[in-house]
């Protein structure tokens, strides 16, 4: 006799829900702000549920000093709020406080294939030549990222360009899970890689991503930089000798010029074309001071607000705790359904 299928054929409705995460690995750059935080805040105004996570479990895939990790988690929470993420309108929390992420990640460890993960360029970059010595967590990291998203049935994930490959893997995991178990349970996510600043480049080399791990502090603008530092870094940013072109096509082959135009566009909510319409024909002697003013007036209120919020760590922890409870209320039932689908006996009461 064949056993009756226990699992109700779960057909999720997959209404629109935004999820994204940032690692508390210390320091936020203009790239994080324009590629992620600013857009997270904007997504709140679109009438969609928004869930934002400080992914502390991801951070420990490479060594983190415990005291610094705690500090970086609180700083990042302050960075989210100062950038406009409102804990009343969004769910803001740190990953380790919602156990469902790690539990679903284990199930996904058993869905994703070694070959898929071996192709992840971030793993290759981060592990470098010393692969044998990389943590297993660093290798399995994209499965945890897929779990972060899928445990909320999130459908839209705003990230910078560098996360595109991980989101493709998330889609592959959702599709394979659905196929393996004959369900339509996990949604296939849409990466939201939009805007003028999905890839903010180094101020010293327009072909390299602006990153908190670049050894040169001159290569990036930190959200904690003061007005003088911001203005000085923009003044010294690498450029070429040509004036700004009439149209975006004229930025071809000029990575540094393009980067500064993109930063200006993203900070002022304009397109490249609109910025060029204003500055075409002008040299960097005119453009850089305008950009510096714009950057200072956009970023200093954020760093001031971060400092203010960090005066009250208890309040930050309270916000994260409350966010975690709200996140858990969504994640737990989805995880429970997943266990049912996979065939785990779930008989505990409470
Ligand atoms: P990370 O700092 O690498 O953990 O990245 C956190 C978020 O910021 C992710 O959504 C990244 O895609 C985004 N991000 C990081 N650096 C940049 C950059 N230079 N340009 C645009 N987005 C970035
Ligand atoms: N991997 C992302 C990064 O390094 C952070 C992250 C973890 C994330 N989980 C996520 C981003 C889920 C979006 C959705 O930046």
Tab-separated table of C-alpha atoms and ligand atoms in Angstrom:
chain	number	residue	atom	x	y	z
A	1	UNK	CA	0.000	0.000	0.000
A	2	UNK	CA	1.400	3.352	-0.839
A	3	UNK	CA	1.464	5.780	1.960
A	4	UNK	CA	-0.807	8.765	1.548
A	5	UNK	CA	1.126	11.945	0.991
A	6	UNK	CA	1.186	13.701	4.324
A	7	UNK	CA	2.226	17.060	3.097
A	8	UNK	CA	-0.576	19.333	2.042
A	9	UNK	CA	0.462	20.509	-1.390
A	10	UNK	CA	1.510	23.901	-0.284
A	11	UNK	CA	0.925	26.503	-2.915
A	12	UNK	CA	2.427	29.680	-1.623
A	13	UNK	CA	0.939	32.870	-2.959
A	14	UNK	CA	4.249	34.720	-2.963
A	15	UNK	CA	3.001	38.241	-2.547
A	16	UNK	CA	5.675	40.874	-2.848
A	17	UNK	CA	8.047	41.018	0.103
A	18	UNK	CA	11.469	42.680	0.243
A	19	UNK	CA	14.406	41.165	2.142
A	20	UNK	CA	18.033	42.200	2.260
A	21	UNK	CA	21.016	41.834	4.542
A	22	UNK	CA	24.381	43.398	5.291
A	23	UNK	CA	27.268	41.849	7.194
A	24	UNK	CA	28.425	43.515	10.397
A	25	UNK	CA	32.034	43.264	9.389
A	26	UNK	CA	32.884	46.790	10.522
A	27	UNK	CA	32.656	50.090	8.663
A	28	UNK	CA	30.164	51.298	6.099
A	29	UNK	CA	31.143	52.973	2.844
A	30	UNK	CA	29.434	55.236	0.356
A	31	UNK	CA	29.070	52.052	-1.735
A	32	UNK	CA	27.025	50.392	1.009
A	33	UNK	CA	24.923	53.508	1.360
A	34	UNK	CA	24.150	54.031	-2.323
A	35	UNK	CA	24.057	50.362	-3.338
A	36	UNK	CA	22.086	49.174	-0.335
A	37	UNK	CA	20.990	51.360	2.618
A	38	UNK	CA	19.546	54.283	0.674
A	39	UNK	CA	17.577	51.904	-1.485
A	40	UNK	CA	16.379	49.910	1.523
A	41	UNK	CA	14.900	53.113	2.936
A	42	UNK	CA	13.260	53.966	-0.392
A	43	UNK	CA	11.639	50.530	-0.647
A	44	UNK	CA	9.685	51.329	2.514
A	45	UNK	CA	7.702	53.919	0.601
A	46	UNK	CA	6.329	51.475	-1.931
A	47	UNK	CA	3.694	49.884	0.241
A	48	UNK	CA	5.532	46.544	0.440
A	49	UNK	CA	6.655	44.693	3.548
A	50	UNK	CA	10.396	45.249	4.069
A	51	UNK	CA	12.656	43.019	6.174
A	52	UNK	CA	16.295	43.989	6.804
A	53	UNK	CA	18.817	41.796	8.523
A	54	UNK	CA	22.252	42.310	10.023
A	55	UNK	CA	23.782	39.011	9.031
A	56	UNK	CA	26.049	38.209	11.956
A	57	UNK	CA	26.128	34.497	11.104
A	58	UNK	CA	27.557	35.407	7.711
A	59	UNK	CA	30.196	37.640	9.269
A	60	UNK	CA	31.767	34.782	11.237
A	61	UNK	CA	32.557	32.815	8.071
A	62	UNK	CA	35.843	34.671	8.509
A	63	UNK	CA	37.337	35.327	11.948
A	64	UNK	CA	35.676	38.079	13.995
A	65	UNK	CA	36.808	39.269	17.358
A	66	UNK	CA	33.714	38.829	19.609
A	67	UNK	CA	33.787	42.301	21.181
A	68	UNK	CA	34.293	43.944	17.785
A	69	UNK	CA	31.498	41.883	16.256
A	70	UNK	CA	29.054	43.083	18.914
A	71	UNK	CA	30.143	46.668	18.344
A	72	UNK	CA	29.916	46.341	14.548
A	73	UNK	CA	26.409	44.884	14.852
A	74	UNK	CA	25.209	47.874	16.855
A	75	UNK	CA	26.975	50.326	14.543
A	76	UNK	CA	25.370	48.757	11.527
A	77	UNK	CA	21.957	48.927	13.202
A	78	UNK	CA	22.603	52.638	13.785
A	79	UNK	CA	23.680	52.951	10.133
A	80	UNK	CA	20.434	51.412	8.911
A	81	UNK	CA	18.298	53.696	11.064
A	82	UNK	CA	20.338	56.818	10.302
A	83	UNK	CA	19.989	56.057	6.570
A	84	UNK	CA	16.225	56.112	6.896
A	85	UNK	CA	15.243	52.521	7.678
A	86	UNK	CA	12.431	52.988	10.175
A	87	UNK	CA	12.139	50.103	12.651
A	88	UNK	CA	8.411	50.793	12.920
A	89	UNK	CA	7.830	50.412	9.172
A	90	UNK	CA	10.458	47.736	8.459
A	91	UNK	CA	11.556	44.703	10.405
A	92	UNK	CA	15.182	45.292	11.443
A	93	UNK	CA	17.054	42.606	13.384
A	94	UNK	CA	20.230	40.564	13.588
A	95	UNK	CA	20.244	37.122	12.033
A	96	UNK	CA	21.428	35.007	14.965
A	97	UNK	CA	18.355	36.014	16.994
A	98	UNK	CA	16.097	34.153	14.557
A	99	UNK	CA	17.124	30.507	14.600
A	100	UNK	CA	15.045	29.639	11.543
A	101	UNK	CA	17.750	31.047	9.230
A	102	UNK	CA	20.373	28.535	10.332
A	103	UNK	CA	17.865	25.688	10.372
A	104	UNK	CA	16.682	26.305	6.825
A	105	UNK	CA	20.299	26.747	5.759
A	106	UNK	CA	20.948	23.174	6.856
A	107	UNK	CA	18.102	21.922	4.693
A	108	UNK	CA	19.537	23.919	1.790
A	109	UNK	CA	22.984	22.422	2.426
A	110	UNK	CA	21.300	19.205	1.394
A	111	UNK	CA	19.708	20.720	-1.720
A	112	UNK	CA	22.559	22.766	-3.198
A	113	UNK	CA	25.299	20.882	-5.036
A	114	UNK	CA	29.043	21.114	-4.393
A	115	UNK	CA	29.556	22.087	-8.030
A	116	UNK	CA	27.241	25.076	-7.737
A	117	UNK	CA	29.053	26.447	-4.728
A	118	UNK	CA	32.474	25.818	-6.240
A	119	UNK	CA	31.599	28.296	-8.974
A	120	UNK	CA	30.900	31.203	-6.598
A	121	UNK	CA	33.384	33.940	-7.369
A	122	UNK	CA	33.081	35.501	-3.911
A	123	UNK	CA	34.273	32.257	-2.340
A	124	UNK	CA	37.194	32.085	-4.747
A	125	UNK	CA	38.104	35.703	-4.001
A	126	UNK	CA	37.760	35.423	-0.238
A	127	UNK	CA	39.398	32.015	0.122
A	128	UNK	CA	42.197	33.038	-2.235
A	129	UNK	CA	45.016	30.571	-2.654
A	130	UNK	CA	44.497	29.159	0.774
A	131	UNK	CA	41.320	27.204	0.065
A	132	UNK	CA	42.206	24.281	2.287
A	133	UNK	CA	42.219	26.636	5.223
A	134	UNK	CA	38.944	28.452	4.485
A	135	UNK	CA	36.101	27.712	6.882
A	136	UNK	CA	33.380	25.340	5.740
A	137	UNK	CA	31.005	28.202	6.544
A	138	UNK	CA	32.664	30.403	3.923
A	139	UNK	CA	32.017	27.726	1.313
A	140	UNK	CA	28.406	27.108	2.399
A	141	UNK	CA	27.664	30.832	2.877
A	142	UNK	CA	25.408	31.188	-0.203
A	143	UNK	CA	23.108	28.480	1.186
A	144	UNK	CA	22.638	30.527	4.338
A	145	UNK	CA	21.966	33.585	2.202
A	146	UNK	CA	19.336	31.629	0.242
A	147	UNK	CA	17.783	30.560	3.552
A	148	UNK	CA	17.706	34.191	4.788
A	149	UNK	CA	15.582	35.106	1.815
A	150	UNK	CA	13.466	31.957	1.498
A	151	UNK	CA	12.548	31.672	5.167
A	152	UNK	CA	10.382	34.770	4.595
A	153	UNK	CA	9.243	33.761	1.105
A	154	UNK	CA	10.762	37.076	0.087
A	155	UNK	CA	10.371	37.870	-3.586
A	156	UNK	CA	12.526	40.964	-4.075
A	157	UNK	CA	16.092	41.407	-2.904
A	158	UNK	CA	17.782	44.795	-3.356
A	159	UNK	CA	21.561	44.348	-3.467
A	160	UNK	CA	24.622	45.682	-5.237
A	161	UNK	CA	25.925	44.082	-8.415
A	162	UNK	CA	28.408	41.902	-6.485
A	163	UNK	CA	25.581	39.775	-5.030
A	164	UNK	CA	24.001	38.815	-8.347
A	165	UNK	CA	25.619	35.403	-8.517
A	166	UNK	CA	24.429	34.518	-5.019
A	167	UNK	CA	20.879	35.432	-5.974
A	168	UNK	CA	21.072	33.212	-9.027
A	169	UNK	CA	22.092	30.389	-6.714
A	170	UNK	CA	19.118	31.225	-4.471
A	171	UNK	CA	16.846	30.811	-7.489
A	172	UNK	CA	18.490	27.492	-8.360
A	173	UNK	CA	17.979	26.214	-4.824
A	174	UNK	CA	14.301	27.267	-4.792
A	175	UNK	CA	13.695	25.614	-8.163
A	176	UNK	CA	15.467	22.384	-7.209
A	177	UNK	CA	13.641	22.175	-3.874
A	178	UNK	CA	10.272	22.726	-5.557
A	179	UNK	CA	11.090	20.096	-8.212
A	180	UNK	CA	12.536	17.528	-5.805
A	181	UNK	CA	9.463	17.628	-3.575
A	182	UNK	CA	6.838	18.337	-6.221
A	183	UNK	CA	5.695	21.556	-4.610
A	184	UNK	CA	5.433	25.186	-5.526
A	185	UNK	CA	6.602	26.361	-2.152
A	186	UNK	CA	9.584	28.645	-2.507
A	187	UNK	CA	9.273	31.696	-4.745
A	188	UNK	CA	11.868	32.372	-7.396
A	189	UNK	CA	13.415	35.672	-6.308
A	190	UNK	CA	13.974	38.759	-8.373
A	191	UNK	CA	17.258	40.511	-7.782
A	192	UNK	CA	16.686	44.254	-7.613
A	193	UNK	CA	19.936	45.696	-8.906
A	194	UNK	CA	18.891	49.162	-9.939
A	195	UNK	CA	19.893	52.786	-9.836
A	196	UNK	CA	22.972	54.723	-10.803
A	197	UNK	CA	25.130	53.250	-8.058
A	198	UNK	CA	24.815	49.479	-8.032
A	199	UNK	CA	28.591	49.429	-8.216
A	200	UNK	CA	30.339	52.388	-6.668
A	201	UNK	CA	34.011	52.225	-7.618
A	202	UNK	CA	37.194	53.038	-5.745
A	203	UNK	CA	38.204	56.721	-5.830
A	204	UNK	CA	41.760	55.625	-6.666
A	205	UNK	CA	40.963	53.119	-9.411
A	206	UNK	CA	37.722	53.289	-11.366
A	207	UNK	CA	37.916	49.607	-12.275
A	208	UNK	CA	37.852	48.358	-8.669
A	209	UNK	CA	34.836	48.239	-6.363
A	210	UNK	CA	34.806	50.691	-3.453
A	211	UNK	CA	35.289	48.428	-0.470
A	212	UNK	CA	35.858	48.639	3.254
A	213	UNK	CA	38.611	46.067	2.853
A	214	UNK	CA	40.731	48.180	0.450
A	215	UNK	CA	44.018	48.953	2.235
A	216	UNK	CA	43.871	52.594	1.100
A	217	UNK	CA	41.449	54.746	3.080
A	218	UNK	CA	41.676	57.302	0.235
A	219	UNK	CA	39.903	54.808	-2.024
A	220	UNK	CA	36.604	55.082	-0.165
A	221	UNK	CA	34.279	57.421	1.656
A	222	UNK	CA	33.285	56.007	5.015
A	223	UNK	CA	29.919	56.907	6.485
A	224	UNK	CA	31.829	58.034	9.557
A	225	UNK	CA	34.112	60.462	7.650
A	226	UNK	CA	33.717	64.101	8.609
A	227	UNK	CA	33.066	66.896	6.112
A	228	UNK	CA	36.768	67.696	5.643
A	229	UNK	CA	37.711	64.096	4.973
A	230	UNK	CA	34.896	63.665	2.452
A	231	UNK	CA	35.792	66.863	0.586
A	232	UNK	CA	39.495	66.020	0.592
A	233	UNK	CA	38.943	62.495	-0.734
A	234	UNK	CA	36.767	63.748	-3.571
A	235	UNK	CA	39.246	66.492	-4.434
A	236	UNK	CA	42.019	63.910	-4.661
A	237	UNK	CA	39.949	61.287	-6.483
A	238	UNK	CA	41.615	59.995	-9.636
A	239	UNK	CA	40.200	61.508	-12.849
A	240	UNK	CA	41.259	62.210	-16.406
A	241	UNK	CA	42.005	65.485	-18.115
A	242	UNK	CA	38.929	65.678	-20.363
A	243	UNK	CA	35.878	67.803	-19.642
A	244	UNK	CA	32.613	65.984	-18.901
A	245	UNK	CA	30.847	64.722	-22.046
A	246	UNK	CA	27.397	65.650	-23.349
A	247	UNK	CA	25.885	62.178	-23.035
A	248	UNK	CA	26.382	58.952	-21.033
A	249	UNK	CA	27.975	57.282	-24.102
A	250	UNK	CA	30.830	59.758	-23.757
A	251	UNK	CA	31.746	58.133	-20.438
A	252	UNK	CA	32.751	54.900	-22.216
A	253	UNK	CA	36.366	54.060	-21.424
A	254	UNK	CA	36.472	56.706	-18.658
A	255	UNK	CA	35.799	54.625	-15.534
A	256	UNK	CA	36.820	57.312	-13.028
A	257	UNK	CA	34.714	60.003	-14.678
A	258	UNK	CA	31.787	57.642	-14.906
A	259	UNK	CA	32.088	56.720	-11.250
A	260	UNK	CA	31.983	60.331	-10.065
A	261	UNK	CA	29.014	61.071	-12.318
A	262	UNK	CA	27.233	57.982	-10.983
A	263	UNK	CA	27.866	59.008	-7.399
A	264	UNK	CA	26.522	62.486	-8.129
A	265	UNK	CA	23.479	60.992	-9.862
A	266	UNK	CA	22.711	58.558	-7.052
A	267	UNK	CA	23.115	61.150	-4.302
A	268	UNK	CA	20.864	63.640	-6.083
A	269	UNK	CA	18.311	61.089	-7.377
A	270	UNK	CA	19.066	62.037	-10.965
A	271	UNK	CA	20.047	60.034	-14.036
A	272	UNK	CA	23.523	60.166	-15.602
A	273	UNK	CA	21.994	62.076	-18.522
A	274	UNK	CA	20.508	64.707	-16.214
A	275	UNK	CA	23.813	65.213	-14.435
A	276	UNK	CA	25.663	65.521	-17.738
A	277	UNK	CA	23.080	67.953	-19.085
A	278	UNK	CA	24.071	70.184	-16.193
A	279	UNK	CA	27.875	69.688	-16.282
A	280	UNK	CA	28.731	68.877	-19.922
A	281	UNK	CA	31.836	70.706	-21.064
A	282	UNK	CA	33.009	71.467	-17.540
A	283	UNK	CA	36.210	70.039	-16.112
A	284	UNK	CA	36.709	68.276	-12.809
A	285	UNK	CA	37.877	71.575	-11.312
A	286	UNK	CA	34.209	72.592	-11.334
A	287	UNK	CA	32.567	69.201	-10.923
A	288	UNK	CA	34.517	67.925	-7.937
A	289	UNK	CA	33.624	70.798	-5.577
A	290	UNK	CA	29.944	70.405	-6.512
A	291	UNK	CA	30.159	66.690	-5.829
A	292	UNK	CA	31.979	67.281	-2.548
A	293	UNK	CA	29.254	69.686	-1.382
A	294	UNK	CA	26.563	67.220	-2.318
A	295	UNK	CA	28.328	64.328	-0.596
A	296	UNK	CA	28.943	66.337	2.562
A	297	UNK	CA	25.368	67.559	2.785
A	298	UNK	CA	24.001	64.038	2.185
A	299	UNK	CA	26.354	62.076	4.415
A	300	UNK	CA	27.148	64.214	7.438
A	301	UNK	CA	23.572	64.101	8.791
A	302	UNK	CA	23.801	60.312	8.591
A	303	UNK	CA	27.068	60.052	10.483
A	304	UNK	CA	25.817	62.558	13.087
A	305	UNK	CA	22.652	60.535	13.582
A	306	UNK	CA	24.676	57.307	13.858
A	307	UNK	CA	26.775	58.850	16.628
A	308	UNK	CA	23.640	60.015	18.424
A	309	UNK	CA	22.002	56.581	18.222
A	310	UNK	CA	25.148	54.863	19.465
A	311	UNK	CA	24.913	56.827	22.709
A	312	UNK	CA	22.072	54.504	23.681
A	313	UNK	CA	23.122	50.933	22.999
A	314	UNK	CA	20.265	49.612	25.132
A	315	UNK	CA	17.766	51.164	22.763
A	316	UNK	CA	19.528	49.676	19.714
A	317	UNK	CA	19.483	46.231	21.301
A	318	UNK	CA	15.804	46.659	22.152
A	319	UNK	CA	15.002	47.520	18.522
A	320	UNK	CA	16.917	44.471	17.263
A	321	UNK	CA	15.214	42.201	19.777
A	322	UNK	CA	11.774	43.416	18.859
A	323	UNK	CA	12.570	43.100	15.155
A	324	UNK	CA	13.731	39.532	15.759
A	325	UNK	CA	10.434	38.633	17.396
A	326	UNK	CA	8.477	40.011	14.466
A	327	UNK	CA	10.788	38.237	12.005
A	328	UNK	CA	10.473	34.973	13.885
A	329	UNK	CA	6.675	35.131	13.674
A	330	UNK	CA	6.956	35.041	9.870
A	331	UNK	CA	9.904	32.659	9.567
A	332	UNK	CA	8.878	29.904	12.010
A	333	UNK	CA	5.682	28.808	10.215
A	334	UNK	CA	7.487	28.764	6.849
A	335	UNK	CA	10.280	26.646	8.348
A	336	UNK	CA	7.700	24.302	9.912
A	337	UNK	CA	6.034	23.806	6.543
A	338	UNK	CA	9.427	23.133	4.994
A	339	UNK	CA	10.169	20.410	7.555
A	340	UNK	CA	6.781	18.854	6.787
A	341	UNK	CA	7.506	18.851	3.068
A	342	UNK	CA	10.902	17.236	3.620
A	343	UNK	CA	9.353	14.510	5.762
A	344	UNK	CA	10.374	15.342	9.309
A	345	UNK	CA	8.048	14.235	12.098
A	346	UNK	CA	6.943	17.379	13.900
A	347	UNK	CA	5.110	16.299	17.030
A	348	UNK	CA	6.439	18.613	19.716
A	349	UNK	CA	3.862	20.810	21.307
A	350	UNK	CA	5.184	24.291	21.874
B	1	LIG	P1	29.249	44.291	1.981
B	1	LIG	O1	29.758	45.543	2.577
B	1	LIG	O2	30.132	43.748	0.915
B	1	LIG	O3	28.815	43.292	3.013
B	1	LIG	O4	27.918	44.686	1.188
B	1	LIG	C1	26.702	45.096	1.787
B	1	LIG	C2	25.747	45.619	0.727
B	1	LIG	O5	26.282	46.784	0.102
B	1	LIG	C3	25.465	44.632	-0.417
B	1	LIG	O6	24.123	44.809	-0.858
B	1	LIG	C4	26.428	45.073	-1.485
B	1	LIG	O7	25.989	44.718	-2.781
B	1	LIG	C5	26.424	46.589	-1.301
B	1	LIG	N1	27.698	47.161	-1.713
B	1	LIG	C6	28.922	46.954	-1.131
B	1	LIG	N2	29.890	47.657	-1.774
B	1	LIG	C7	29.264	48.303	-2.792
B	1	LIG	C8	29.718	49.182	-3.823
B	1	LIG	N3	31.002	49.540	-3.935
B	1	LIG	N4	28.809	49.652	-4.692
B	1	LIG	C9	27.498	49.314	-4.587
B	1	LIG	N5	27.005	48.493	-3.645
B	1	LIG	C10	27.869	47.990	-2.750
B	2	LIG	N1	25.934	38.201	1.083
B	2	LIG	C1	25.531	39.567	1.306
B	2	LIG	C2	26.795	40.454	1.247
B	2	LIG	O1	27.886	39.996	1.440
B	2	LIG	C3	24.843	39.748	2.614
B	2	LIG	C4	23.610	38.930	2.705
B	2	LIG	C5	23.441	37.821	3.481
B	2	LIG	C6	22.394	39.142	2.015
B	2	LIG	N2	22.183	37.342	3.343
B	2	LIG	C7	21.511	38.091	2.443
B	2	LIG	C8	21.969	40.066	1.068
B	2	LIG	C9	20.224	37.972	1.937
B	2	LIG	C10	20.669	39.936	0.573
B	2	LIG	C11	19.816	38.907	1.009
B	2	LIG	O2	26.652	41.640	1.046
